Coordinates of N, CA and C in Angstrom, one line a residue:
X109 N -11.1 20.9 7.6 CA -11.6 19.7 8.6 C -11.7 18.4 7.8
X110 N -11.2 17.3 8.5 CA -11.4 15.9 8.0 C -12.8 15.3 8.5
X111 N -13.6 15.0 7.8 CA -15.0 14.4 8.1 C -15.2 12.8 7.8
X112 N -15.7 12.2 8.9 CA -15.9 10.7 8.7 C -17.3 10.4 8.4
X113 N -17.5 9.7 7.4 CA -18.8 9.2 7.1 C -18.9 7.9 7.1
X114 N -20.0 7.4 7.9 CA -20.2 6.0 8.1 C -21.5 5.5 7.6
X115 N -21.9 4.0 7.3 CA -23.2 3.6 7.0 C -23.3 3.9 5.6
X116 N -22.7 4.2 4.7 CA -22.8 4.8 3.5 C -23.3 3.4 2.6
X117 N -24.3 3.7 1.6 CA -24.7 2.7 0.6 C -23.6 2.4 -0.1
X118 N -23.6 1.0 -0.6 CA -22.4 0.5 -1.2 C -22.3 0.9 -2.8
X119 N -23.6 1.7 -3.2 CA -23.6 2.2 -4.4 C -22.9 3.6 -4.6
X120 N -22.7 4.5 -3.4 CA -22.2 5.7 -3.4 C -20.9 5.5 -3.7
X121 N -20.4 6.6 -4.9 CA -18.9 6.6 -5.0 C -18.4 7.8 -4.6
X122 N -17.1 8.1 -4.8 CA -16.5 9.3 -4.1 C -17.0 10.6 -4.7
X123 N -17.4 10.6 -5.9 CA -18.0 11.9 -6.6 C -19.4 12.2 -5.9
X124 N -20.0 11.1 -5.7 CA -21.3 11.6 -5.2 C -21.4 11.9 -3.6
X125 N -20.2 11.4 -3.0 CA -20.1 11.7 -1.5 C -19.6 13.2 -1.5
X126 N -18.8 13.7 -2.4 CA -18.3 15.1 -2.5 C -19.3 16.1 -2.8
X127 N -20.2 15.6 -3.8 CA -21.5 16.5 -4.2 C -22.3 16.6 -3.1
X128 N -22.4 15.6 -2.1 CA -23.5 15.7 -1.0 C -22.9 16.8 0.0
X129 N -21.6 17.1 -0.1 CA -21.1 18.1 1.1 C -21.0 19.4 0.3
X130 N -21.0 19.8 -0.9 CA -20.6 21.0 -1.8 C -21.7 22.1 -1.4
X131 N -22.9 21.5 -1.0 CA -24.1 22.4 -0.6 C -23.7 23.0 0.7
X132 N -22.7 22.7 1.5 CA -22.4 23.6 2.5 C -21.0 24.3 2.6
X133 N -20.5 24.1 1.3 CA -19.2 24.8 1.1 C -18.0 24.0 0.3
X134 N -17.0 24.5 0.2 CA -15.9 24.0 -0.8 C -15.5 22.5 -0.1
X135 N -15.3 21.5 -0.9 CA -14.8 20.3 -0.7 C -13.5 20.0 -1.2
X136 N -12.8 20.0 -0.5 CA -11.2 19.7 -1.0 C -11.0 18.4 -1.7
X137 N -11.5 17.3 -0.8 CA -11.4 15.8 -1.3 C -12.6 15.2 -0.8
X138 N -13.0 14.1 -1.3 CA -14.1 13.0 -1.0 C -13.7 11.8 -1.5
X139 N -13.4 10.8 -0.5 CA -13.0 9.6 -1.0 C -13.9 8.4 -0.3
X140 N -14.4 7.5 -0.7 CA -15.0 6.3 -0.4 C -14.0 5.3 -0.2
X141 N -14.1 4.6 0.8 CA -13.0 3.4 1.1 C -13.3 2.3 0.4
X142 N -12.5 1.8 -0.4 CA -12.8 0.5 -1.0 C -12.0 -0.7 -0.7
X143 N -12.4 -1.9 -0.9 CA -11.6 -2.9 -0.6 C -10.7 -3.4 -1.7
X144 N -9.2 -3.5 -1.3 CA -8.3 -3.7 -2.3 C -8.5 -4.8 -3.2
X145 N -8.9 -6.1 -2.7 CA -9.1 -7.1 -3.6 C -10.3 -7.1 -4.7
X146 N -11.4 -6.5 -4.0 CA -12.6 -6.5 -4.8 C -12.9 -5.3 -5.4
X147 N -12.5 -4.1 -4.9 CA -12.9 -2.8 -5.5 C -14.2 -2.3 -4.8
X148 N -14.8 -3.1 -4.1 CA -16.3 -3.0 -3.7 C -16.2 -1.9 -2.4
X149 N -17.1 -1.1 -2.2 CA -17.0 0.0 -1.2 C -17.1 -0.8 0.3
X150 N -16.3 -0.2 1.2 CA -16.5 -0.7 2.5 C -17.7 -0.1 3.3
X151 N -18.3 0.8 2.5 CA -19.3 1.6 3.3 C -19.1 2.8 4.4
X152 N -18.0 3.4 3.9 CA -17.6 4.6 4.7 C -16.7 5.2 3.9
X153 N -16.4 6.5 4.2 CA -15.4 7.4 3.5 C -15.2 8.7 4.3
X154 N -14.3 9.6 3.7 CA -13.8 10.7 4.4 C -14.1 11.9 3.3
X155 N -14.3 13.1 4.0 CA -14.4 14.2 3.2 C -13.7 15.4 3.8
X156 N -12.8 16.0 3.0 CA -12.1 17.2 3.8 C -12.8 18.6 3.2
X157 N -13.0 19.4 4.1 CA -13.6 20.8 3.7 C -12.3 21.9 4.5
X158 N -12.0 22.8 3.9 CA -11.2 23.9 4.4 C -11.8 24.7 5.3
X159 N -13.0 25.1 5.2 CA -13.8 25.9 6.0 C -14.3 25.2 7.4
X160 N -13.9 25.3 8.5 CA -14.4 24.6 9.6 C -15.7 24.8 10.1
X161 N -16.1 26.1 9.9 CA -17.5 26.3 10.1 C -18.3 25.6 9.1
X162 N -18.1 25.7 7.8 CA -19.0 24.9 6.8 C -19.0 23.6 7.1
X163 N -17.8 23.0 7.6 CA -17.8 21.4 7.9 C -18.7 21.2 9.0
X164 N -18.6 22.0 10.0 CA -19.3 21.8 11.1 C -21.0 21.8 10.8
X165 N -21.3 22.8 10.0 CA -22.7 22.9 9.7 C -23.1 21.6 8.8
X166 N -22.0 21.2 7.9 CA -22.3 19.9 7.2 C -22.6 18.7 8.0
X167 N -21.9 18.5 9.1 CA -21.8 17.6 9.9 C -23.3 17.5 10.7
X168 N -23.6 18.7 11.2 CA -24.7 18.8 11.9 C -26.1 18.4 11.2
X169 N -26.0 19.1 9.7 CA -27.0 18.7 8.8 C -27.3 17.3 8.3
X170 N -26.2 16.7 7.9 CA -26.1 15.4 7.3 C -26.0 14.3 8.3
X171 N -25.5 14.4 9.6 CA -25.7 13.3 10.4 C -27.1 12.8 10.7
X172 N -27.2 11.4 10.6 CA -28.5 10.7 10.7 C -29.5 11.1 9.3
X173 N -29.0 11.6 8.2 CA -29.8 11.8 7.2 C -29.7 10.7 6.3
X174 N -30.8 10.5 5.3 CA -31.1 9.4 4.7 C -30.5 9.8 3.1
X175 N -29.4 9.0 2.7 CA -28.8 8.9 1.6 C -29.0 7.5 0.7
X176 N -29.6 7.9 -0.4 CA -29.5 6.1 -1.2 C -30.3 5.2 -0.2
X177 N -31.2 5.6 0.4 CA -31.8 4.5 1.3 C -31.2 4.3 2.6
X178 N -30.3 4.6 3.0 CA -29.6 4.6 4.2 C -29.4 5.7 5.1
X179 N -29.6 5.5 6.5 CA -29.3 6.5 7.4 C -27.7 6.7 7.7
X180 N -27.2 7.6 7.2 CA -25.6 7.7 7.5 C -25.1 8.5 8.7
X181 N -24.1 8.4 9.2 CA -23.6 8.8 10.4 C -22.2 9.7 10.0
X182 N -22.4 11.0 10.4 CA -21.3 11.9 10.1 C -20.8 12.6 11.3
X183 N -19.5 12.5 11.2 CA -18.6 13.0 12.4 C -17.2 13.6 12.0
X184 N -16.8 14.3 12.8 CA -15.3 14.8 12.7 C -14.4 13.7 12.9
X185 N -13.7 13.4 12.1 CA -12.6 12.2 11.8 C -11.6 12.6 12.9
X186 N -11.3 11.4 13.5 CA -10.2 11.4 14.8 C -9.0 10.9 14.1
X187 N -7.9 11.5 14.5 CA -6.6 10.9 13.9 C -6.5 9.3 14.1
X188 N -5.9 8.7 13.1 CA -5.7 7.3 13.1 C -4.7 6.9 14.3
X189 N -4.9 6.0 15.2 CA -4.0 5.6 16.1 C -3.1 4.6 15.5
X190 N -1.8 5.1 16.0 CA -0.6 4.4 15.6 C -0.3 3.2 16.5
X191 N -0.1 1.9 16.0 CA 0.0 0.8 16.7 C 1.6 0.4 16.4
X192 N 2.2 -0.3 17.3 CA 3.4 -0.8 17.1 C 3.3 -2.0 16.0
X193 N 4.4 -2.1 15.1 CA 4.2 -3.3 14.0 C 4.2 -4.7 14.6
X194 N 3.1 -5.3 14.3 CA 3.1 -6.7 14.7 C 2.1 -6.8 15.9
X195 N 1.4 -5.7 16.3 CA 0.5 -5.7 17.4 C -0.7 -6.3 16.9
X196 N -1.3 -7.5 17.7 CA -2.5 -8.0 17.0 C -3.8 -7.2 17.6
X197 N -4.7 -7.5 16.8 CA -6.1 -6.9 17.3 C -6.8 -8.2 18.1
X198 N -7.7 -7.6 19.1 CA -8.4 -8.6 19.8 C -9.5 -9.3 19.1
X199 N -9.7 -10.6 19.2 CA -10.6 -11.4 18.6 C -10.0 -12.1 17.7
X200 N -11.1 -12.9 16.9 CA -10.4 -13.7 15.6 C -9.9 -15.1 16.5
X201 N -9.4 -15.8 15.2 CA -8.8 -17.2 15.5 C -7.3 -16.8 15.9
X202 N -6.9 -17.5 16.8 CA -5.6 -17.3 17.4 C -4.7 -18.4 17.3
X203 N -5.4 -19.5 16.7 CA -4.4 -20.6 16.6 C -4.6 -21.7 17.8
X204 N -4.1 -22.9 17.6 CA -4.6 -23.7 18.6 C -3.5 -24.5 19.2
X205 N -2.6 -25.1 18.8 CA -1.7 -26.0 19.6 C -2.0 -27.4 19.3
X206 N -1.5 -28.2 20.0 CA -1.6 -29.7 19.9 C -2.8 -30.0 20.4
X207 N -3.9 -30.4 19.8 CA -5.3 -30.7 20.5 C -5.6 -32.2 20.2
X208 N -4.9 -33.0 19.7 CA -5.5 -34.2 19.4 C -4.4 -35.4 19.3
X209 N -4.7 -36.5 18.8 CA -3.5 -37.5 18.7 C -4.1 -38.6 19.5
X210 N -3.0 -39.3 19.6 CA -3.3 -40.6 20.4 C -2.6 -40.6 21.8
X211 N -2.2 -39.3 22.1 CA -1.6 -39.2 23.4 C -0.2 -39.7 23.7
X212 N 0.3 -40.1 24.8 CA 1.6 -40.5 25.1 C 1.9 -41.8 24.5
X213 N 2.7 -42.0 23.2 CA 2.9 -43.4 22.8 C 3.8 -44.3 23.5
X214 N 4.7 -43.4 24.5 CA 5.6 -44.1 25.3 C 5.2 -45.1 26.3
X215 N 3.9 -44.9 26.7 CA 3.1 -45.6 27.7 C 2.6 -46.9 27.1
X216 N 3.1 -47.9 27.2 CA 2.5 -49.4 26.9 C 2.0 -50.1 28.0
X217 N 1.0 -51.0 27.8 CA 0.5 -51.7 28.6 C 1.2 -52.8 29.3

């Protein structure tokens, strides 16, 4: 089972995340997601556990638990939604168009 872990402290690394879940069973992989440019943690990660029962127990015990001073959120990971190439997300700056200037210069008095 793939497990999503959110609200992680920026100090937690992948090894520490994996150790947190080994108490409940075998961990296949643990990854804290980092920013590509800075290498800094984005505050969330994923843990894979081969035993679904152990994974469900880990989710129930670790959800809302305090880790490194922060209350984490743990749930079963959902599959990533595929979007067509070029589809924009909602929000953010969308550009402007012609917003100023002196108006129509062809009109003279």
